């Protein structure tokens, strides 16, 4: 799979814009070329590859999003990609008070090539979960990994499952009854894509192949649903693993976050878009 331009075009066409079936309490709003998602743990802004505005018009659009969430007392993330236009978009976001979080690499792989029987270390098992209790266990594991309160994640996953249980598959890796890693697969109805999210693992269990096993298991679920492409926003740690497995890097993505209190206080990468 070497047609990077073709993969990027498919990504731009199918993976931007309005996700189907918002959870209860989440609304989609259009502001010119932008999609504004309201009601999650923080606001979210998605834009086309070329936002279509320049100069002062673009500045006004950016400030309007910032001020909208300021009146709500909420943070907001503007998701940018490395090939977005105009090229000075991120400079204008910075000027409006948006702060960049960690850059990640957008990677795409063929689901059929990734689907294989998971290989797990002794004492670890994979399980697909749907109960509220398991979502809270996942959030507790994430809180330990990141050293922050991730209780909001349980609420988000519960709401997603409630809104459209067939559009998300949540998996945990467990050892002696403890959640040691978790990840989920988000289907995108009407597209060739599904997104791979999560994948955080407790420090003591890293380097044992659990991340690969969770990827393989989710790829099996994707192929059963006739998904062609798997897409990941990959960290610097996971990108080399994904590359060795056959994923292709097509662009980068960087969240620009404005917060009324503490910019950058929340970490993304959990399939909230």
Coordinates of N, CA and C in Angstrom, one line a residue, residues 2 15 51 77 94 104 271:
X2 N 1.1 1.8 -1.2 CA 2.0 2.9 -1.3 C 1.4 4.2 -1.8
X15 N -13.1 11.2 6.6 CA -12.8 11.2 8.1 C -12.9 12.6 8.7
X51 N -9.8 25.8 4.9 CA -10.9 26.4 5.5 C -11.6 27.5 4.7
X77 N -10.9 22.3 21.6 CA -9.8 21.8 20.7 C -10.1 22.1 19.3
X94 N -2.6 30.4 17.3 CA -1.7 30.8 18.4 C -2.0 32.3 18.8
X104 N 0.9 14.3 16.6 CA 0.9 12.9 16.3 C 0.9 12.7 14.8
X271 N -10.4 9.2 20.6 CA -11.5 9.0 19.7 C -12.7 9.8 20.0

